[in-house]
CSV table of C-alpha atoms and ligand atoms in Angstrom, one decimal:
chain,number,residue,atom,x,y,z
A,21,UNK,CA,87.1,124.9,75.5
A,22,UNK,CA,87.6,122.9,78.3
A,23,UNK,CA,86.1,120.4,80.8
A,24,UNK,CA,87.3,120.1,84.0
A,25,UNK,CA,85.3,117.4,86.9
A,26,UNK,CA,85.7,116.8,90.7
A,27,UNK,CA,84.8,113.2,92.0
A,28,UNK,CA,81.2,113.5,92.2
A,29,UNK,CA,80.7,112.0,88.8
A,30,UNK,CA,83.5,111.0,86.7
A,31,UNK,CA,81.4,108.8,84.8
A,32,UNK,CA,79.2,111.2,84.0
A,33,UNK,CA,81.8,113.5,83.0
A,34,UNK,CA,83.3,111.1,80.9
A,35,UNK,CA,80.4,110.5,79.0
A,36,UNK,CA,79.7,113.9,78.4
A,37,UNK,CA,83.6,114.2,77.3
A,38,UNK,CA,83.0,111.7,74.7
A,39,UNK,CA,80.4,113.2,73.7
A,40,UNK,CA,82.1,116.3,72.8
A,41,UNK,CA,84.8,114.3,71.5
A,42,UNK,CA,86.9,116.2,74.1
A,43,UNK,CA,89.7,114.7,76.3
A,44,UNK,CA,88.7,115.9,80.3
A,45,UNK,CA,91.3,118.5,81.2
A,46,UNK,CA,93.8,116.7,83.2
A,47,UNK,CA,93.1,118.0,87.1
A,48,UNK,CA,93.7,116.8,89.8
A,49,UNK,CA,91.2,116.4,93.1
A,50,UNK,CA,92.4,115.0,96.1
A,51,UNK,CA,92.8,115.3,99.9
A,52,UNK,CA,95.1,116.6,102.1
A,53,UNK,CA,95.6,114.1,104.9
A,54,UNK,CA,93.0,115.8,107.1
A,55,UNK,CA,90.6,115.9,104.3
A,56,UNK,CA,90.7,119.0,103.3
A,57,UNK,CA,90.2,119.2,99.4
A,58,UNK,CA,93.5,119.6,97.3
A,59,UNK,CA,92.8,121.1,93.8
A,60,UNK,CA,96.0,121.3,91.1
A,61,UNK,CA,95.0,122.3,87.5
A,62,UNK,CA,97.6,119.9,85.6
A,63,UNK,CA,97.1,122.0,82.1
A,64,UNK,CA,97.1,125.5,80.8
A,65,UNK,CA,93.6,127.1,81.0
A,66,UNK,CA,94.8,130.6,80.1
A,67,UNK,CA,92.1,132.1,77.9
A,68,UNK,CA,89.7,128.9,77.4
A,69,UNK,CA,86.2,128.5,78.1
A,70,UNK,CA,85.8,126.3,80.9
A,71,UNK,CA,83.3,123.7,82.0
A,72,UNK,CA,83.0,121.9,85.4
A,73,UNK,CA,81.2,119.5,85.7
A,74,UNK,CA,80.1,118.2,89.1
A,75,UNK,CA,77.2,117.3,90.8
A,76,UNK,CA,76.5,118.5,94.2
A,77,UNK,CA,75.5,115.3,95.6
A,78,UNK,CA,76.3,112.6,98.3
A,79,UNK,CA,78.7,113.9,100.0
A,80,UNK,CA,77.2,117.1,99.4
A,81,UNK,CA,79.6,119.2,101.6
A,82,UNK,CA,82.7,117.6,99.6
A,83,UNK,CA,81.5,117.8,96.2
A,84,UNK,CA,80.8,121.6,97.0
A,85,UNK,CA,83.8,122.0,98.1
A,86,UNK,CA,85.5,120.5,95.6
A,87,UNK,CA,83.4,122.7,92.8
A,88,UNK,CA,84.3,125.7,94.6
A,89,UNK,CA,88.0,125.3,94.8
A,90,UNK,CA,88.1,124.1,91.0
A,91,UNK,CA,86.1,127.5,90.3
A,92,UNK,CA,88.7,128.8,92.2
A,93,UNK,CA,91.7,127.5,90.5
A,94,UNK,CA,90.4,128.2,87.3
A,95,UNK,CA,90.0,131.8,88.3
A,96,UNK,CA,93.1,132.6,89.7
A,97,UNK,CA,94.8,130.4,86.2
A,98,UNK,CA,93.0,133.3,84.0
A,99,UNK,CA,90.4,130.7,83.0
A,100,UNK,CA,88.1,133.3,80.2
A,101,UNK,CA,85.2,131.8,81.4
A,102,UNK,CA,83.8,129.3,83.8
A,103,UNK,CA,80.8,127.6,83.5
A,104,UNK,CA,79.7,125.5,86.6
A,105,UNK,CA,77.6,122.3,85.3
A,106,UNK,CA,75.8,121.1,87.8
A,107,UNK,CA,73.6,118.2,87.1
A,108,UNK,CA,72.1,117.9,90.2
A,109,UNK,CA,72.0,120.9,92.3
A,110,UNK,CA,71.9,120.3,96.0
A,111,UNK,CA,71.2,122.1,98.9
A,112,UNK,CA,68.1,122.5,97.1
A,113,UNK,CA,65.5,122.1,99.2
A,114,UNK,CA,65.5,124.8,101.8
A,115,UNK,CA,64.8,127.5,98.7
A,116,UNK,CA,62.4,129.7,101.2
A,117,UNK,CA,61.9,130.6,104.9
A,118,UNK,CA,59.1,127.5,104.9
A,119,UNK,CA,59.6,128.4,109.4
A,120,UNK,CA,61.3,130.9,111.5
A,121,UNK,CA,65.0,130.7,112.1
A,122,UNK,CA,65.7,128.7,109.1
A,123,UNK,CA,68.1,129.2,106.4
A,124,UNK,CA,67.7,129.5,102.5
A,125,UNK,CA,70.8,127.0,102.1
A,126,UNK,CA,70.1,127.7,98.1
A,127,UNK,CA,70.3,131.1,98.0
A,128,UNK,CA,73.9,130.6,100.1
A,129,UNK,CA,75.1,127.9,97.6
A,130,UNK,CA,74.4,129.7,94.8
A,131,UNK,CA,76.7,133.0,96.2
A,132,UNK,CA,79.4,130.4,97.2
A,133,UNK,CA,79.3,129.2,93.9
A,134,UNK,CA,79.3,132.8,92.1
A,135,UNK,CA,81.9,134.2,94.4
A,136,UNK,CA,84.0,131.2,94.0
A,137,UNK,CA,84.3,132.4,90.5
A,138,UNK,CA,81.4,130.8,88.1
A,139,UNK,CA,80.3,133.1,85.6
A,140,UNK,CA,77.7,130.6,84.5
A,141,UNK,CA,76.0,127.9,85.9
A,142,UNK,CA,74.3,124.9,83.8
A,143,UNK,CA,72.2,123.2,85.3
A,144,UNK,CA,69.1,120.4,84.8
A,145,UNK,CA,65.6,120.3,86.8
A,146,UNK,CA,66.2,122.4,89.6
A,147,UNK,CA,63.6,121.5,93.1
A,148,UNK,CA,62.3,124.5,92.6
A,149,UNK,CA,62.8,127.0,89.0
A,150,UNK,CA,63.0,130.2,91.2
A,151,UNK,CA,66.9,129.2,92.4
A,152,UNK,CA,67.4,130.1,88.8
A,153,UNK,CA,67.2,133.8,89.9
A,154,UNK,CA,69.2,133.1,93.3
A,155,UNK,CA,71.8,133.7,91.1
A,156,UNK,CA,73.1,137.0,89.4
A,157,UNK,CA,74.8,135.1,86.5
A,158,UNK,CA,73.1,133.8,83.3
A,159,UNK,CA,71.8,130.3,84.2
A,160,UNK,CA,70.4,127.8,82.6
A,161,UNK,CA,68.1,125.2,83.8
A,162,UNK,CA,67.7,122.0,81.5
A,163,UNK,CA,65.0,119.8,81.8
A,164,UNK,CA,65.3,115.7,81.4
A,165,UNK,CA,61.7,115.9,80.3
A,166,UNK,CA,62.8,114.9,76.3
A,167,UNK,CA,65.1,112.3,77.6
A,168,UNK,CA,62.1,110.9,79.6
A,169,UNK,CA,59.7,111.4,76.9
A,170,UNK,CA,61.3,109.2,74.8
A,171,UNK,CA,62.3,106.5,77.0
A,172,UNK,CA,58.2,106.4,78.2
A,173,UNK,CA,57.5,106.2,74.3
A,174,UNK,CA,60.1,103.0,73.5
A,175,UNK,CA,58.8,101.4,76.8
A,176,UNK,CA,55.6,102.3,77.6
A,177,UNK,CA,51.9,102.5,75.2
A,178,UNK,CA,51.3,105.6,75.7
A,179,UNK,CA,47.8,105.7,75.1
A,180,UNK,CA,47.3,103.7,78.4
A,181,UNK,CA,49.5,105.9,80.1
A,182,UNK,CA,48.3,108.7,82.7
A,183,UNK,CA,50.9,110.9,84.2
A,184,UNK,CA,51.1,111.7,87.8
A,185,UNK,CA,52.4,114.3,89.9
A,186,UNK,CA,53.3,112.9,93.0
A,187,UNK,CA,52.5,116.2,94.8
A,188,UNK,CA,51.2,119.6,94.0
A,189,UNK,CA,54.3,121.0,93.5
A,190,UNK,CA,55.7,119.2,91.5
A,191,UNK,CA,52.3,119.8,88.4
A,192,UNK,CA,54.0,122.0,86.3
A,193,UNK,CA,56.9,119.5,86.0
A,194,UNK,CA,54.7,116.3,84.9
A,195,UNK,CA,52.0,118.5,83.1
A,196,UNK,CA,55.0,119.1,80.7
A,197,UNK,CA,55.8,115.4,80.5
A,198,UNK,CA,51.9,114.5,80.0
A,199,UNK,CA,51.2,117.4,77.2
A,200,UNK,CA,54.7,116.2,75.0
A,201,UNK,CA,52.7,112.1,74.9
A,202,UNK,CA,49.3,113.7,75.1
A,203,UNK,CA,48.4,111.7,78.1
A,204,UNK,CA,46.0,113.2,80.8
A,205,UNK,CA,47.3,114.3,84.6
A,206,UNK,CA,46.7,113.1,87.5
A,207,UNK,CA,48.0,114.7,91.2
A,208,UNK,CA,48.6,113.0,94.2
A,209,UNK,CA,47.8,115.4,97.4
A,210,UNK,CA,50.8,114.9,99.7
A,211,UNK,CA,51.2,116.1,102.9
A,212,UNK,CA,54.7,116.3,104.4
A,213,UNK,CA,54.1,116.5,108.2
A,214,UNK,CA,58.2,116.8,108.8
A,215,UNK,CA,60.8,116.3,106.9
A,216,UNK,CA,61.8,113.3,105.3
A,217,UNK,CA,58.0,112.2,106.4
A,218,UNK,CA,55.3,112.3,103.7
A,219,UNK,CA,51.8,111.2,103.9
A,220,UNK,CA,49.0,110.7,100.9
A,221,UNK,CA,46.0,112.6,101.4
A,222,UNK,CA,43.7,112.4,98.4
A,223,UNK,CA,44.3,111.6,94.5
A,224,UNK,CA,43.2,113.8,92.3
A,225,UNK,CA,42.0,112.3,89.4
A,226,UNK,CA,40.4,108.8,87.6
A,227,UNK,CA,43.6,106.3,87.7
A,228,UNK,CA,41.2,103.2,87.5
A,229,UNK,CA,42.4,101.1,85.1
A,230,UNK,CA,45.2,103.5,84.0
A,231,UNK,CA,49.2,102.3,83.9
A,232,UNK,CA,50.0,105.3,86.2
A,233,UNK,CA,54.1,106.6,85.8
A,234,UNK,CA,54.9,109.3,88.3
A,235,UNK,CA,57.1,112.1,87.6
A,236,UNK,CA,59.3,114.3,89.9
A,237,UNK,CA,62.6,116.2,90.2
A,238,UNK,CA,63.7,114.1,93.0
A,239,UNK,CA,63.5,110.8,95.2
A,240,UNK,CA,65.5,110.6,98.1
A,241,UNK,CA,64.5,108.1,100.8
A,242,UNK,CA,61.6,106.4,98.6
A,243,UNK,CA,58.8,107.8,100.7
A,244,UNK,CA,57.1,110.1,98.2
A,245,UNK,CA,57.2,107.6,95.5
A,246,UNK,CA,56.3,104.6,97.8
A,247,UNK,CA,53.0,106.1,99.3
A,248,UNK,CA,52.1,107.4,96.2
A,249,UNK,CA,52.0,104.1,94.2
A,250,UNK,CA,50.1,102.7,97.2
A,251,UNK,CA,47.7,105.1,97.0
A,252,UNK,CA,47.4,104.8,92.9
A,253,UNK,CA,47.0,100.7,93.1
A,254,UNK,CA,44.3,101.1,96.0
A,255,UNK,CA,42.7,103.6,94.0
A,256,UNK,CA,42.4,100.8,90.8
A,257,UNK,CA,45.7,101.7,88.8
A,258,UNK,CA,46.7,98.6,86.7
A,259,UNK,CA,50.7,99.4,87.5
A,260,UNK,CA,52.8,102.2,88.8
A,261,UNK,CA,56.1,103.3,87.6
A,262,UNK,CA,58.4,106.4,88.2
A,263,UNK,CA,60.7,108.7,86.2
A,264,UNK,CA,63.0,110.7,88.3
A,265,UNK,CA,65.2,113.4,87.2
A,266,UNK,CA,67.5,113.0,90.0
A,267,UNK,CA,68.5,109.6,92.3
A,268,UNK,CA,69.5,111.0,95.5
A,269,UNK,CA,68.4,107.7,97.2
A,270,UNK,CA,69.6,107.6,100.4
A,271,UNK,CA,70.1,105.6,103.0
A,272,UNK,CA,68.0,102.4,102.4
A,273,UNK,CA,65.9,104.2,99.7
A,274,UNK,CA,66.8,101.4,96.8
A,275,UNK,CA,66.1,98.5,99.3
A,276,UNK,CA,62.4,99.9,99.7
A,277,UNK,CA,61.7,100.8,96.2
A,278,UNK,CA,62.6,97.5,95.5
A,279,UNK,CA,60.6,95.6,97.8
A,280,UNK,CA,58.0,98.2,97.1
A,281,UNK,CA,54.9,97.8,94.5
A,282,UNK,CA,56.4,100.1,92.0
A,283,UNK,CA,57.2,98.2,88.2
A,284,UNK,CA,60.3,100.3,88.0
A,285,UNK,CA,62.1,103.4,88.9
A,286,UNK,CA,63.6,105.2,86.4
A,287,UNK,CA,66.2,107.6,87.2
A,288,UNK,CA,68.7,109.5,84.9
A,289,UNK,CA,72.7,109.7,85.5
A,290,UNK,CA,73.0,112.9,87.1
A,291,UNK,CA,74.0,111.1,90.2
A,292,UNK,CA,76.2,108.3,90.4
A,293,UNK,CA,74.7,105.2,91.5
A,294,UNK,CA,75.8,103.1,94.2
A,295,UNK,CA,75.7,99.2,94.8
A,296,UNK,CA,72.5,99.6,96.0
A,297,UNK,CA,70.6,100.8,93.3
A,298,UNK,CA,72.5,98.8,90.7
A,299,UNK,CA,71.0,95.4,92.7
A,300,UNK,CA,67.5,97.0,93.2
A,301,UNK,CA,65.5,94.9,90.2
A,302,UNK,CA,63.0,97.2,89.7
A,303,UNK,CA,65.7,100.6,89.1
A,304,UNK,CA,66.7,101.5,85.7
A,305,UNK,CA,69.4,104.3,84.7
A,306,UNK,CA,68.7,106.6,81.1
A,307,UNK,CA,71.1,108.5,80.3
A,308,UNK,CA,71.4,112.6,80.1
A,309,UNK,CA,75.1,113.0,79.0
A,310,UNK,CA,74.1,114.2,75.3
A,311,UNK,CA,71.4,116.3,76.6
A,312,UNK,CA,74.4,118.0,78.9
A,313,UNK,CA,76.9,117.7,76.2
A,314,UNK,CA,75.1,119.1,73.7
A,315,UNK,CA,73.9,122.1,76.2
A,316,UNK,CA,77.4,123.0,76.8
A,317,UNK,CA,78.4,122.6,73.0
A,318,UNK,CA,75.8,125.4,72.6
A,319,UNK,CA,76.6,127.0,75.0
A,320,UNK,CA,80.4,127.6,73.6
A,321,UNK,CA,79.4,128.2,71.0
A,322,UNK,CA,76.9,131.0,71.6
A,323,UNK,CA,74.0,129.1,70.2
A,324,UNK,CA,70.7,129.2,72.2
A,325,UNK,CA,70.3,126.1,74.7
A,326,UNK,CA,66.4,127.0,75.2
A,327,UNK,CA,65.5,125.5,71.6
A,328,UNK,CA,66.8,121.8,73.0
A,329,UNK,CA,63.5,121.8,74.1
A,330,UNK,CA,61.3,122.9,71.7
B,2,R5P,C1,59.5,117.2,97.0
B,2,R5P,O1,59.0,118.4,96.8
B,2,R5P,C2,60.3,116.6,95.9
B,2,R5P,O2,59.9,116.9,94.6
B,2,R5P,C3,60.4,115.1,96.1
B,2,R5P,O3,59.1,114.6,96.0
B,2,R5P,C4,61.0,114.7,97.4
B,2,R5P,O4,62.2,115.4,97.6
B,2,R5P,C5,61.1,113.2,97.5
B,2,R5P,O5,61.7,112.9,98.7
B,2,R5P,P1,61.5,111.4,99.3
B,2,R5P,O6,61.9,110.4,98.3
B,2,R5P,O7,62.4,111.4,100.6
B,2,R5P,O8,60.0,111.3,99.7
């Protein structure tokens, strides 16, 4: 086997190399002087089972790119397989016709990324589970719940702990965190009256008293996650803190989750951090490299990845 990685996450990549006790296939990823991606596979791939691994994340339109002209070169080198490993997914979040005369950018991604020659995609807490289907290749979506699971239990008592949704959405995703510590559920009823704007409407739920930690697939500008801990400390929570499969944190996201109430943010790998974050007090990184390693191990090996999670 192989694993090949664009620029989106080298150190990611490298960790999940190690791992596997596996040198990264020697690629190389570039730009032409106009900035047009430049893809050159420096090793034979003839026959192997290939991995990429890259993140469709900040700049999303790049790193696409990038994935899709690996794929591509893989291909057309006779590459026996290729598996796109995606720890973060973008283009995620327009999954539906949510208003007329929009697009479903996911269901667009995921042919790009099937026509650009994936014949499986990896992949860990997708926005929403239904882009599994948006493609008609086997695909597996991993979930950081285990990883976050045991980081709660080394850092947290859990028999204080109440787990919160930070919108309806998003229940199925923390009532699976709350039922592996056997801590109760509480849900925050968020209203999103544009995008990128949220607004808490109601908690639903006894958090008096409770150390509240929030769980969700994704914070981008802070907003959700901000509110939300307002909300919780107003309505008598002792503290608030978050665990967040992906940190897409944008813009000036870090800055306010720092200056904002929240004890700490903590956010997994799948996206490389920035200066920001890293100076942000309150934001901690956890690892998911063996939780990807190991699924792509399997994986190779034609071993079932859905027991990980048992
Ligand atoms: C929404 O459905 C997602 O699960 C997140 O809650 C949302 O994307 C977070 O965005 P922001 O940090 O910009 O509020």
């Amino acid at each position: 086997m192989k694993l090949v990685t664009g620029n989106s996450n080298r150190p990611l990549a490298q960790a999940v190399a190690s791992y596997l006790e596996l040198p990264l296939t020697d690629c190389t990823v570039k730009r032409f002087a106009d900035n047009e991606v430049y893809v050159e596979v420096q090793e034979n791939v003839r026959g192997e089972d290939v991995f990429i691994l890259q993140s469709t994340s900040y700049p999303a339109n790049d790193n696409l790119m990038e994935l899709l002209i690996i794929a591509d070169a893989l291909r057309r080198s006779s590459a026996r397989r290729i598996t796109a490993v995606l720890p973060y997914f973008g283009y995620a979040r327009q999954d539906r016709k949510s208003a007329p005369r929009t697009p479903i950018s996911a269901k667009l991604v995921s042919n790009l990324i099937t026509e650009a020659g994936a014949n499986r995609v990896l992949t860990l807490d997708l926005h929403a589970a239904q882009i599994q289907g948006f493609f008609d290749i086997p695909t597996d979506n991993l979930t950081a719940a285990p990883v976050m699971v045991r980081d709660i239990k080394d850092n947290y008592d859990v028999k204080n702990v109440m787990i919160v949704s930070p919108d309806v959405g998003g229940v199925v995703r923390a009532r699976n965190v709350a039922s592996r510590i056997g801590a109760s559920l509480a849900i925050v009823d968020k209203r999103r009256p544009r995008a990128g704007v949220s607004e808490v409407m109601n908690i639903i739920g006894d958090v008096e008293g409770q150390t509240c930690i929030l769980i969700d697939d994704i914070v981008d500008s802070g907003g959700t996650l901000v509110n939300a801990a307002e909300a919780l400390l107003k309505a008598g929570a002792k503290e608030v803190s978050a665990y967040i499969t992906h940190g897409v944190l944008s813009g000036t996201a870090s800055e306010r989750i720092a200056a904002s109430k929240l004890k700490e943010l903590v956010v997994t790998d799948s996206i490389l951090d920035t200066e920001a974050t890293r100076r942000a007090a309150n934001i901690r990184r956890m690892s998911i490299a063996a939780l990807i390693g190991e699924a792509v191990a399997r994986t190779a090996s034609e071993q079932s990845v859905s027991s990980l999670f048992d």
